[in-house]
Amino acid sequence: MILALAFPGNHKLAAQDYPTPTLSYQASATLTVGDAPIDLKDHVTTRFFDWDQDSDLDLLAGGGDGKLWLFQNIGTTKLAQFKSKQQILAGNRDRWGDSYTGALLTNLVGNSLADLVVCHSSNQVTIHENIGNNGAPIFSERGITFEVQKNCQGRFDAADWDGDGTVDLITGSFDGRLQWHPNLGTTDSPKFGPGESFYSIQSAYNAHPRIIDFNQDGRLDLLLGNNWGSVTLYLNQSQDKLSLRKSKPLLWSDGSNLNIRKINGDDTTPELVDLDHDGVLDLVSGGKNGQVFWMRGIGLSSRVAQFKDLLKTNADKLGERLSVDDDFRKQVFGLLASMQSDLAGGLIPREAAAKLFSDLAPLANQHAKVLTRQKFDVENTPYLPMLAAQYWVVLKEALPDSIANRKLVADAIGFEDGYRRLLVDFGVLFIDNNMATREHLATMHQLMMAMPRDAWDVETITVAGWLGAGIKTQKIRSQSGINIFDLPLGRTENSFPQDSPRAGVTDVYLICLAHELAHNMLDTVGRKTRPDLFEAKFAGLSQAAGSDVIFKSPKSKGIDFPATKKNFQKLGLWDGAPENWKTAWDDYFKNKEQFDRSYARGNVKFFLDAPQEAFATLANQYFANSQLMLDFCKTRWDAGHRSNINQFILIADYLSGGNDEVQFYTLRPGGGLRVTTARLTRDEKNRITSVQSPSSIANFKYADQVLVGEFELAPLKDNH
């Protein structure tokens, strides 16, 4: 049966009754009344509630003309069916303005019945008390009206977001901004506060919020539709406070991002409901053209069955068919990608995930030529390496991460020797089409073992150059992944510029690995564990860029380009013509020693344009030769370039984990790795004030909260 969702203030059902959520959906179909599509002509918003309390869900539709409509569900146990529309009234009131309108039912005033809440007329929300009875709502004509953000126009939801027992408003808008209006009143007398930013989330036009406990973990999540036909999920997975994590797009069955713009004419209005009674939540949306579209949710068990069937029926020709049949390839990879998305999103309960592993793991033996680790013929079967890898990722993510479970995965998919050690010791699936040598694997393991394990978190490492042309069009989905160069060991790189006191020659293959792992350090793991250092990175970039480049506050928000442009124009560095800005920006930094040497590895403009490279590039020097990096920073300090030492301190502090020791590295061509320990001292603000390595001692004093003002470096006296 279709379950009666409680009022939006709760947004939660008993776990045993709740249909399964999913990120994956089949192609859209139009909802109809009889054979005719539901069509309000000029925009429609969609919500489902059990209007008549008959244990199925009815459609409430807000029109683009200020009118509200009810489509009662008279369906069977297999599929919802809707009666012709009937207009929703509040007393004699039959219209709320003359523009986009949205409505929902929740108890906000008076008795315990669900009241009618209407968002209308650009920035108004009106509450009409339900004065009818259970199953036969009647709404008072007189309502209570509140103002919300401008151009809201029906884009809203209601939920007890802060958990204080009262129902709040969350509003979207035409310009894409989301706001939260906390309810400062009581359970039967609401008073909504002024809107405040809802986690700084802004979508590109027509943001339609839907608040629901998507994965039934007791925390409210956000489903967001936008103008361009897509729907995005923001999961709230914080244990101690409300916090929306990185977004996840809803997907089509082939793993591509769901998008209905071509059929709804913009403005996606997402709603989740099990319309076909199969126990899996479906997606329903309206849009600008006034029609309503249904996208059937794809459950886990059906995806597993389809994947098994496709393997069985194409056992002897899978590789070839993947290469010539694009639709077939999308179907096969889409099944695996959707499983991975649901696993990564925490949408599959542990028991169901364990069953997924037990269902999928035997397939590696049954289809060993395509699913176990081996060297594939990437010329004739270019997609088999990616298929096997995507299967490995799903198996690994189906089990809670532990050494014992990693061993189970390694056993299932035939990982041996160096590949097995990378998986078991680090949880890393190395995807290289079996092209790496034993020496590659051994030196990778040695370097990764020498890195602080809690400083990075990578699930897949690919070598695109060894995977063939297929990797260009068929990506591998995982929770986190990096790609490294397809190079032999022993090829050299000097990671230090010409003004370094000596060369810092290292191995390109391994230093690329260090660089890519560093991408997953401060800017990902460290952003949560060391937000102070994430902010310090941008303070260092600002110092290296100089005072003419103006950063936002806090600096981690990046460059304030409107303010910077205004300043450049004031200083005569730009003529104010938009078409000339790029040239002015480039010329400001070009061929100037100040900017060539204010960052450790190249002109600072590169790192201002690509701040994601600012920390990762420091790893090239730090892991090639940490002591040389410290000496090099002193050389530049003495030459008047004072920002480099803050870059050294940034990476050393992060790798130290805030403790009083940090490892120093020397990485030679071919993989010779020497690791020593440097002792750190810190001040009352936990800033590093000295670094004592086996060969030198550096002392620092700070000019402000994060930047060094004095720097001394001296060799240690030989005590022998």
XYZ file of C-alpha atoms in Angstrom:
720
model
C 0.000 0.000 0.000
C 1.004 3.648 -0.347
C 1.796 4.828 3.137
C 0.314 7.979 4.542
C 3.131 10.374 5.152
C 2.762 12.256 8.380
C 2.560 16.035 8.387
C 5.690 17.784 7.069
C 6.625 18.883 10.562
C 7.740 15.325 11.241
C 8.792 13.939 7.842
C 9.440 10.514 9.344
C 7.754 7.134 9.210
C 8.397 4.038 11.233
C 11.473 2.409 9.691
C 9.657 -0.875 9.017
C 6.969 0.966 7.019
C 9.172 3.319 5.043
C 9.687 2.565 1.322
C 13.302 2.118 0.285
C 15.047 5.317 -0.868
C 17.203 5.254 -3.971
C 19.296 7.625 -6.063
C 18.421 5.801 -9.314
C 15.320 6.206 -11.465
C 13.824 4.943 -14.701
C 12.825 7.199 -17.568
C 9.952 9.561 -16.857
C 6.280 9.045 -17.620
C 3.476 11.599 -17.474
C 0.938 11.270 -14.674
C -2.561 11.087 -16.077
C -6.241 11.273 -15.241
C -7.592 8.439 -17.322
C -5.771 8.705 -20.627
C -5.212 12.454 -20.450
C -2.054 13.914 -18.909
C -2.399 16.099 -15.842
C -1.801 19.564 -17.255
C -2.257 22.905 -15.471
C -0.831 24.687 -18.552
C 1.256 27.316 -16.749
C 3.568 25.831 -14.113
C 2.784 23.275 -11.435
C 4.258 22.408 -8.030
C 3.688 18.909 -6.658
C 3.119 17.512 -3.163
C 1.523 14.303 -1.909
C -0.572 13.918 1.255
C -3.314 11.580 2.410
C -6.022 14.198 1.945
C -8.968 11.932 2.703
C -7.203 9.601 5.189
C -7.872 6.452 3.120
C -4.231 5.230 3.401
C -3.084 6.314 -0.033
C -1.475 9.558 -1.119
C -3.277 12.238 -3.088
C -1.691 14.900 -5.284
C -1.826 18.580 -4.273
C -0.849 20.793 -7.175
C -0.115 24.495 -7.097
C -0.750 26.331 -10.342
C 1.110 29.158 -11.995
C -1.984 31.347 -11.630
C -2.434 31.279 -7.851
C -4.949 28.419 -7.796
C -4.630 25.108 -5.930
C -5.895 21.729 -7.111
C -6.494 18.288 -5.635
C -6.159 15.049 -7.629
C -7.559 12.298 -5.424
C -5.917 8.884 -5.629
C -8.397 6.100 -6.372
C -5.766 3.574 -7.416
C -5.300 -0.124 -6.862
C -2.688 -1.941 -4.814
C -0.446 -1.984 -7.893
C -0.564 1.590 -9.158
C -1.912 4.983 -8.221
C -4.782 6.391 -10.286
C -6.102 9.922 -10.061
C -9.555 11.499 -10.361
C -10.148 14.707 -12.255
C -8.937 17.825 -10.522
C -11.039 19.674 -8.006
C -10.171 23.122 -6.765
C -8.974 23.583 -3.205
C -10.711 26.414 -1.365
C -10.259 28.192 1.947
C -13.789 29.279 2.733
C -14.718 31.236 -0.362
C -11.117 31.996 -1.236
C -10.159 30.273 -4.484
C -6.944 32.068 -5.397
C -3.681 33.203 -3.838
C -2.302 35.903 -6.092
C -1.763 35.279 -9.788
C 1.711 33.732 -10.002
C 3.547 30.520 -9.059
C 1.998 28.877 -5.997
C 2.908 25.971 -3.724
C 0.943 24.285 -0.940
C 1.342 21.666 1.749
C -0.529 20.268 4.751
C 0.841 20.397 8.278
C -0.486 21.235 11.720
C 0.499 24.784 12.661
C -2.534 26.361 14.356
C -5.601 25.398 16.392
C -6.538 21.733 16.683
C -4.450 18.683 15.730
C -5.684 18.529 12.124
C -3.435 19.346 9.179
C -3.748 22.980 8.129
C -3.379 24.349 4.601
C -0.132 26.289 4.116
C 0.158 28.251 0.879
C 3.247 29.991 -0.481
C 2.241 32.639 -2.999
C 2.481 36.192 -4.348
C 6.255 36.375 -4.530
C 7.022 36.475 -0.805
C 3.996 35.425 1.250
C 3.105 32.294 3.209
C -0.496 32.016 4.433
C -1.797 29.447 6.950
C -5.466 28.461 6.847
C -6.706 26.490 9.852
C -8.379 23.145 9.209
C -11.833 23.460 10.797
C -13.174 20.260 9.239
C -12.589 16.758 10.506
C -10.284 13.815 9.921
C -10.649 12.725 6.287
C -12.764 15.742 5.278
C -10.657 18.904 5.576
C -12.309 22.323 5.531
C -10.139 25.411 5.723
C -11.014 28.753 7.238
C -11.115 31.648 4.799
C -9.205 33.924 7.100
C -5.531 33.058 7.263
C -2.349 34.117 9.012
C 0.166 35.572 6.573
C 3.947 35.864 6.946
C 6.520 37.416 4.647
C 9.487 35.377 3.419
C 12.251 36.092 0.917
C 11.389 37.874 -2.317
C 10.623 35.796 -5.402
C 9.956 32.700 -3.305
C 6.784 32.062 -5.344
C 5.724 28.653 -4.037
C 9.219 27.264 -3.526
C 9.091 26.156 0.101
C 8.732 23.373 2.633
C 7.927 23.101 6.336
C 9.777 20.979 8.904
C 11.056 21.106 12.465
C 14.597 21.696 11.273
C 16.142 22.650 14.622
C 14.325 19.971 16.609
C 12.660 22.350 19.077
C 9.166 20.928 18.559
C 7.848 23.679 16.291
C 7.548 23.630 12.509
C 9.921 25.975 10.638
C 9.856 27.217 7.045
C 12.585 26.556 4.490
C 12.194 28.657 1.367
C 13.745 28.676 -2.069
C 13.647 31.471 -4.594
C 13.941 32.355 -8.250
C 17.590 33.358 -7.812
C 18.403 30.003 -6.206
C 18.955 31.094 -2.601
C 17.680 29.000 0.275
C 16.599 30.489 3.594
C 15.502 29.078 6.927
C 12.772 30.862 8.875
C 12.814 29.446 12.436
C 9.488 29.217 14.220
C 9.839 31.428 17.307
C 6.249 30.829 18.388
C 4.495 27.804 19.846
C 3.125 24.554 18.440
C -0.282 26.139 17.785
C 0.672 29.798 17.331
C 3.550 30.174 14.858
C 5.813 33.201 14.591
C 8.472 32.899 11.935
C 11.744 34.765 12.337
C 13.499 36.640 9.544
C 15.113 34.398 6.970
C 18.724 33.370 7.402
C 20.952 31.583 4.926
C 20.360 27.836 4.806
C 23.948 26.487 4.870
C 24.916 28.976 2.130
C 23.240 26.701 -0.426
C 22.400 28.418 -3.679
C 21.171 26.677 -6.803
C 21.221 28.160 -10.278
C 17.667 29.552 -10.427
C 14.325 28.220 -9.198
C 15.479 26.390 -6.078
C 12.708 24.093 -4.834
C 13.521 22.606 -1.385
C 12.039 19.378 -0.075
C 12.867 18.440 3.528
C 12.646 14.726 4.353
C 14.551 12.106 6.310
C 15.680 10.523 3.061
C 17.651 7.602 4.507
C 15.648 7.257 7.744
C 18.602 7.803 10.071
C 16.718 10.247 12.297
C 18.183 13.374 10.669
C 16.407 15.594 8.164
C 17.930 15.906 4.704
C 17.416 18.260 1.754
C 16.225 17.334 -1.717
C 16.659 20.291 -4.068
C 15.197 20.786 -7.526
C 16.411 23.553 -9.783
C 15.679 25.307 -13.035
C 17.819 23.040 -15.182
C 15.839 19.854 -14.651
C 18.082 18.142 -12.105
C 17.534 17.112 -8.492
C 20.243 17.087 -5.827
C 20.335 15.340 -2.451
C 22.113 16.891 0.531
C 22.441 14.287 3.298
C 22.654 15.380 6.916
C 25.140 12.948 8.465
C 26.562 14.976 11.328
C 26.343 13.174 14.665
C 26.214 16.195 16.936
C 24.632 19.007 14.926
C 22.636 19.686 11.794
C 24.999 19.911 8.855
C 24.349 19.210 5.194
C 27.191 17.344 3.530
C 28.403 17.438 -0.043
C 25.578 17.049 -2.544
C 24.726 13.973 -4.609
C 22.753 14.134 -7.866
C 19.831 11.815 -8.492
C 20.622 9.464 -11.374
C 19.048 7.771 -14.352
C 19.283 3.985 -14.550
C 22.465 4.211 -16.657
C 24.276 6.190 -13.965
C 24.064 9.558 -15.713
C 22.683 12.567 -13.865
C 18.897 12.742 -13.887
C 17.546 15.669 -15.878
C 13.977 16.377 -17.041
C 14.408 19.868 -18.451
C 13.513 18.774 -21.982
C 10.127 17.476 -20.873
C 9.085 19.836 -18.055
C 10.365 23.077 -19.556
C 12.470 24.134 -16.508
C 11.801 24.428 -12.785
C 11.952 20.974 -11.173
C 9.696 20.486 -8.114
C 10.763 17.193 -6.491
C 8.546 14.948 -4.401
C 9.144 11.341 -3.263
C 6.341 8.791 -3.037
C 5.884 5.063 -3.725
C 3.324 5.331 -6.524
C 3.583 1.741 -7.785
C 3.552 0.065 -4.340
C 6.817 -1.835 -4.956
C 8.453 -0.675 -1.719
C 10.824 1.756 -3.467
C 10.357 5.529 -3.421
C 9.604 7.115 -6.794
C 10.307 10.687 -7.893
C 7.502 12.999 -8.990
C 8.023 16.499 -10.349
C 6.107 19.291 -11.963
C 7.591 22.158 -13.881
C 7.067 25.186 -16.009
C 4.870 23.567 -18.651
C 2.219 22.522 -16.106
C 2.545 18.749 -16.502
C 3.459 16.210 -13.808
C 6.094 13.528 -14.349
C 6.740 10.246 -12.557
C 10.135 8.521 -12.447
C 10.037 5.002 -11.009
C 12.645 4.337 -8.342
C 14.909 1.362 -9.000
C 15.342 -0.904 -5.982
C 18.539 -2.723 -5.051
C 17.240 -6.274 -5.566
C 16.060 -5.547 -9.098
C 19.425 -4.018 -9.989
C 21.288 -7.078 -8.717
C 19.001 -9.390 -10.696
C 19.456 -7.342 -13.871
C 23.240 -7.283 -13.483
C 23.378 -11.060 -13.003
C 21.168 -11.601 -16.019
C 23.251 -9.338 -18.260
C 26.430 -11.175 -17.260
C 24.835 -14.574 -17.852
C 23.277 -13.797 -21.212
C 26.436 -12.121 -22.539
C 29.032 -14.361 -20.894
C 31.102 -15.067 -24.019
C 30.770 -11.691 -25.695
C 30.578 -9.160 -22.879
C 33.780 -7.294 -23.701
C 32.932 -7.018 -27.379
C 29.346 -5.917 -26.797
C 30.437 -3.262 -24.294
C 32.670 -1.803 -27.023
C 30.055 -1.585 -29.784
C 26.723 -1.095 -27.994
C 26.601 2.222 -26.156
C 23.131 1.646 -24.704
C 24.134 -1.771 -23.381
C 27.302 -0.336 -21.840
C 25.340 2.430 -20.137
C 22.916 -0.137 -18.766
C 25.624 -2.419 -17.324
C 27.726 0.362 -15.829
C 24.614 2.197 -14.691
C 23.543 -0.767 -12.554
C 26.906 -0.870 -10.780
C 27.166 2.912 -10.511
C 23.735 3.171 -8.937
C 24.619 0.489 -6.383
C 27.791 2.385 -5.531
C 25.925 5.673 -5.224
C 23.421 4.193 -2.790
C 26.174 2.527 -0.754
C 28.265 5.696 -0.627
C 25.185 7.702 0.284
C 24.437 5.506 3.268
C 21.087 4.531 1.754
C 21.484 0.767 2.106
C 21.125 -0.681 5.626
C 24.042 -2.799 6.844
C 22.102 -6.078 6.600
C 21.046 -5.331 3.018
C 24.600 -4.299 2.106
C 25.966 -7.556 3.545
C 23.450 -9.466 1.426
C 24.548 -7.432 -1.597
C 28.121 -8.610 -1.010
C 27.031 -12.252 -0.661
C 24.963 -11.944 -3.871
C 27.712 -10.304 -5.923
C 30.931 -11.878 -4.629
C 30.382 -15.331 -6.277
C 30.108 -13.638 -9.670
C 33.882 -13.158 -9.744
C 34.399 -16.929 -9.927
C 31.472 -17.449 -12.262
C 32.735 -14.761 -14.654
C 36.456 -14.803 -13.906
C 37.436 -13.610 -17.383
C 35.750 -10.253 -16.816
C 35.526 -9.602 -13.057
C 38.812 -10.758 -11.469
C 42.143 -8.929 -11.477
C 44.009 -9.591 -14.725
C 45.509 -7.880 -17.737
C 42.772 -7.115 -20.268
C 43.118 -6.578 -24.002
C 42.318 -2.862 -24.007
C 42.520 -2.663 -27.791
C 39.699 -5.122 -28.442
C 37.806 -4.905 -25.135
C 38.466 -1.347 -23.933
C 35.785 -1.296 -21.211
C 36.561 -4.493 -19.316
C 39.151 -2.902 -16.979
C 36.583 -0.305 -15.885
C 33.818 -2.888 -15.532
C 35.954 -5.060 -13.269
C 37.061 -2.024 -11.250
C 33.513 -0.737 -10.765
C 32.487 -4.205 -9.584
C 35.418 -4.220 -7.111
C 34.360 -0.849 -5.727
C 30.797 -2.052 -5.120
C 32.031 -5.180 -3.342
C 34.376 -3.185 -1.129
C 31.777 -0.574 -0.188
C 29.170 -3.237 0.594
C 31.058 -4.213 3.761
C 32.040 -1.990 6.709
C 35.667 -0.995 6.316
C 37.970 -3.260 8.330
C 41.091 -5.311 7.652
C 39.077 -8.520 7.922
C 36.531 -7.307 5.368
C 39.254 -6.042 3.035
C 40.691 -9.553 3.060
C 37.282 -10.946 2.121
C 37.135 -8.556 -0.834
C 40.708 -9.382 -1.897
C 39.913 -13.108 -1.777
C 36.747 -12.636 -3.830
C 38.330 -10.654 -6.670
C 41.741 -12.320 -6.876
C 44.021 -9.634 -5.485
C 47.484 -11.019 -4.703
C 50.927 -9.793 -3.652
C 51.393 -6.003 -3.933
C 47.811 -5.368 -5.050
C 46.529 -7.295 -2.051
C 48.796 -5.385 0.354
C 47.555 -2.017 -0.948
C 43.957 -3.139 -0.485
C 44.336 -4.822 2.900
C 46.689 -2.293 4.510
C 45.168 0.935 3.136
C 41.759 0.057 1.692
C 43.045 1.125 -1.743
C 41.957 -0.530 -4.977
C 44.857 -0.031 -7.418
C 43.436 -0.038 -10.952
C 46.191 -0.314 -13.566
C 45.236 -3.235 -15.851
C 48.000 -5.230 -14.133
C 50.703 -3.102 -15.781
C 52.637 -2.138 -12.646
C 55.800 -4.043 -11.794
C 56.528 -5.617 -8.427
C 58.851 -2.676 -7.817
C 56.068 -0.186 -8.552
C 53.812 -1.882 -6.032
C 56.511 -2.274 -3.374
C 57.640 1.359 -3.524
C 54.061 2.638 -3.556
C 53.345 0.613 -0.432
C 56.521 1.875 1.231
C 55.707 5.529 0.551
C 52.066 5.237 1.581
C 53.019 3.353 4.746
C 55.353 6.236 5.654
C 52.549 8.802 5.342
C 50.318 9.482 8.367
C 47.322 7.240 7.708
C 44.748 9.632 9.157
C 45.953 12.443 6.880
C 44.393 11.036 3.697
C 41.506 8.818 2.604
C 41.598 7.410 -0.935
C 39.653 4.390 -2.165
C 40.837 4.052 -5.773
C 44.107 4.832 -7.522
C 43.952 4.612 -11.291
C 46.642 4.830 -13.967
C 44.682 6.117 -16.940
C 47.617 5.687 -19.312
C 47.615 1.941 -18.673
C 43.836 1.532 -18.867
C 43.464 2.403 -22.537
C 40.977 4.566 -24.390
C 37.941 3.265 -22.515
C 38.706 5.261 -19.374
C 38.124 8.489 -21.326
C 34.434 7.758 -21.767
C 33.690 5.366 -18.906
C 34.674 6.692 -15.501
C 34.915 4.606 -12.343
C 32.711 5.823 -9.504
C 34.080 5.585 -5.967
C 33.925 7.531 -2.731
C 37.354 9.040 -3.408
C 39.936 8.461 -6.086
C 43.104 9.790 -7.679
C 44.918 9.178 -10.972
C 48.700 8.950 -11.417
C 51.151 8.857 -14.331
C 51.956 5.715 -16.347
C 55.725 5.927 -15.909
C 58.544 3.515 -15.145
C 60.372 3.837 -11.847
C 63.613 5.755 -11.952
C 62.578 8.669 -14.168
C 63.803 11.815 -12.447
C 62.346 15.169 -11.481
C 63.985 18.069 -9.716
C 61.156 19.319 -7.519
C 62.994 22.547 -6.633
C 63.582 25.696 -8.726
C 66.901 27.152 -9.804
C 67.348 29.348 -6.728
C 67.263 26.330 -4.423
C 70.514 25.792 -2.479
C 70.847 22.382 -4.156
C 68.859 20.080 -6.441
C 66.099 17.922 -5.037
C 65.988 15.075 -7.521
C 63.271 12.501 -6.953
C 61.213 9.848 -8.757
C 58.435 11.206 -10.993
C 56.109 8.206 -10.608
C 56.261 8.253 -6.820
C 56.238 12.008 -6.349
C 53.139 12.114 -8.567
C 51.578 9.595 -6.173
C 52.510 11.824 -3.212
C 51.097 14.894 -5.004
C 47.778 13.208 -5.808
C 47.401 11.776 -2.310
C 48.052 15.287 -0.996
C 45.019 16.458 -2.979
C 43.063 14.257 -0.598
C 44.738 15.683 2.498
C 44.113 19.262 3.624
C 41.419 20.153 1.098
C 39.305 17.059 1.862
C 40.153 15.187 5.078
C 41.786 18.210 6.701
C 38.935 20.537 5.875
C 37.002 18.735 8.612
C 39.801 17.715 10.969
C 41.979 20.861 10.713
C 39.782 23.769 9.553
C 42.344 26.154 11.068
C 44.957 24.945 8.594
C 42.501 25.046 5.699
C 41.986 28.710 6.509
C 45.758 29.168 6.926
C 46.273 27.917 3.360
C 44.307 30.865 2.026
C 46.014 33.281 4.389
C 49.285 32.094 2.845
C 47.931 32.519 -0.677
C 46.818 36.035 0.189
C 50.290 36.854 1.529
C 51.924 35.442 -1.597
C 49.554 37.397 -3.879
C 50.212 40.735 -2.184
C 47.911 43.449 -0.932
C 46.531 44.450 -4.341
C 44.602 41.184 -4.559
C 41.683 41.333 -2.128
C 40.313 38.189 -0.500
C 36.890 37.661 1.004
C 36.357 37.209 4.712
C 37.160 34.574 5.767
C 39.937 34.184 3.232
C 38.987 30.549 2.590
C 36.034 31.891 0.556
C 38.568 32.924 -2.063
C 39.383 36.079 -3.955
C 36.877 38.928 -3.882
C 37.071 39.658 -7.591
C 34.661 42.628 -7.650
C 36.770 44.341 -4.947
C 40.012 43.304 -6.660
C 38.851 44.661 -10.006
C 37.860 47.924 -8.385
C 41.286 48.142 -6.769
C 43.107 47.293 -10.005
C 41.167 50.009 -11.790
C 41.988 52.500 -9.040
C 45.701 51.627 -9.326
C 45.638 51.936 -13.112
C 46.238 48.221 -13.602
C 42.993 47.683 -15.525
C 41.006 49.989 -17.793
C 37.654 48.730 -16.574
C 36.689 47.022 -19.836
C 35.442 43.495 -19.041
C 37.032 42.086 -22.183
C 40.446 43.279 -20.978
C 40.273 41.866 -17.447
C 41.956 38.520 -18.188
C 44.879 40.264 -19.866
C 45.241 42.706 -16.962
C 45.111 39.843 -14.439
C 47.719 37.831 -16.355
C 50.029 40.803 -16.904
C 49.988 41.745 -13.230
C 51.813 38.534 -12.297
C 53.766 37.778 -15.465
C 57.584 37.759 -15.342
C 57.800 39.329 -11.894
C 60.246 37.800 -9.434
C 57.986 38.850 -6.556
C 55.304 36.475 -7.787
C 57.561 33.866 -9.373
C 59.100 33.249 -5.949
C 56.313 33.964 -3.484
C 55.132 30.385 -3.834
C 57.387 27.360 -3.465
C 56.692 25.816 -6.873
C 55.888 28.420 -9.472
C 54.206 31.756 -10.033
C 51.501 32.350 -7.428
C 48.942 33.202 -10.140
C 48.630 29.515 -10.994
C 47.624 28.716 -7.417
C 45.269 31.669 -7.184
C 43.503 30.418 -10.298
C 43.588 26.803 -9.051
C 43.681 26.916 -5.223
C 43.099 23.154 -5.119
C 46.713 22.809 -6.277
C 48.172 25.054 -3.586
C 48.617 22.360 -0.933
C 49.166 19.377 -3.231
C 52.128 21.048 -4.927
C 53.884 21.444 -1.573
C 53.993 17.640 -1.333
C 56.329 17.534 -4.342
C 59.010 19.260 -2.313
C 58.164 17.953 1.153
C 58.210 14.276 0.174
C 61.117 14.680 -2.248
C 63.336 16.211 0.450
C 61.808 17.798 3.555
C 65.092 19.149 4.862
C 65.901 20.732 1.531
C 62.451 22.347 1.469
C 63.185 23.956 4.842
C 66.633 25.114 3.672
C 65.136 26.427 0.441
C 62.541 28.462 2.344
C 65.403 30.088 4.314
C 67.182 30.942 1.045
C 64.063 32.670 -0.208
C 63.469 34.341 3.159
C 66.937 35.856 3.024
C 66.209 37.035 -0.533
C 63.122 38.893 0.711
C 60.475 36.306 -0.178
C 58.839 35.748 3.205
C 55.814 33.656 2.259
C 57.499 30.334 1.435
C 58.202 29.399 5.047
C 54.491 29.563 5.828
C 53.933 27.012 3.077
C 56.479 24.678 4.675
C 54.887 25.115 8.101
C 51.442 24.471 6.602
C 52.292 21.000 5.270
C 54.504 20.079 8.224
C 51.789 21.069 10.687
C 49.138 19.104 8.812
C 51.278 15.952 8.584
C 52.153 16.253 12.283
C 48.490 15.864 13.208
C 48.951 18.709 15.696
C 51.507 16.701 17.684
C 55.107 17.479 18.642
C 56.750 15.322 15.979
C 56.644 15.193 12.190
C 58.339 12.941 9.667
C 60.998 14.268 7.277
C 61.334 12.440 3.961
C 63.977 11.944 1.277
C 62.651 10.143 -1.799
C 65.252 9.082 -4.366
C 64.789 8.018 -8.010
C 63.754 4.387 -8.171
C 62.088 4.523 -4.792
C 64.795 4.776 -2.158
C 62.953 6.337 0.805
C 64.575 7.652 3.957
C 62.371 8.781 6.841
C 63.584 10.636 9.918
C 61.790 12.384 12.769
C 61.784 16.118 13.452
C 60.741 17.468 16.852
C 58.345 20.403 17.063
C 57.658 22.985 19.736
C 54.449 25.006 19.840
C 53.187 28.153 21.527
C 49.980 28.633 23.505
C 48.074 28.991 20.209
C 49.441 25.634 19.019
C 51.548 27.327 16.340
C 54.852 25.689 15.484
C 57.685 27.786 16.939
C 60.596 25.447 16.181
C 61.455 22.459 14.001
C 64.468 20.389 15.049
C 65.487 17.853 12.409
C 68.550 15.575 12.570
C 70.600 18.269 10.821
C 69.142 21.689 11.728
C 66.939 23.693 14.026
C 64.523 26.346 12.776
C 62.906 28.925 15.065
C 59.899 31.098 14.242
C 58.108 34.101 15.650
C 54.738 35.143 14.284
C 53.729 38.508 12.877
C 50.029 37.701 13.214
C 47.784 34.729 13.907
C 49.212 32.475 11.180
C 52.095 34.164 9.341
C 55.740 34.078 10.377
C 57.462 37.378 11.112
C 60.918 36.081 12.128
C 62.743 32.980 10.897
C 66.116 31.611 11.972
C 67.752 28.410 10.742
C 70.991 26.950 12.063
C 72.771 23.614 11.608
C 72.905 21.344 14.635
C 76.313 20.995 16.200
C 77.879 17.548 15.905
C 77.821 16.042 19.411
C 80.018 13.106 18.482
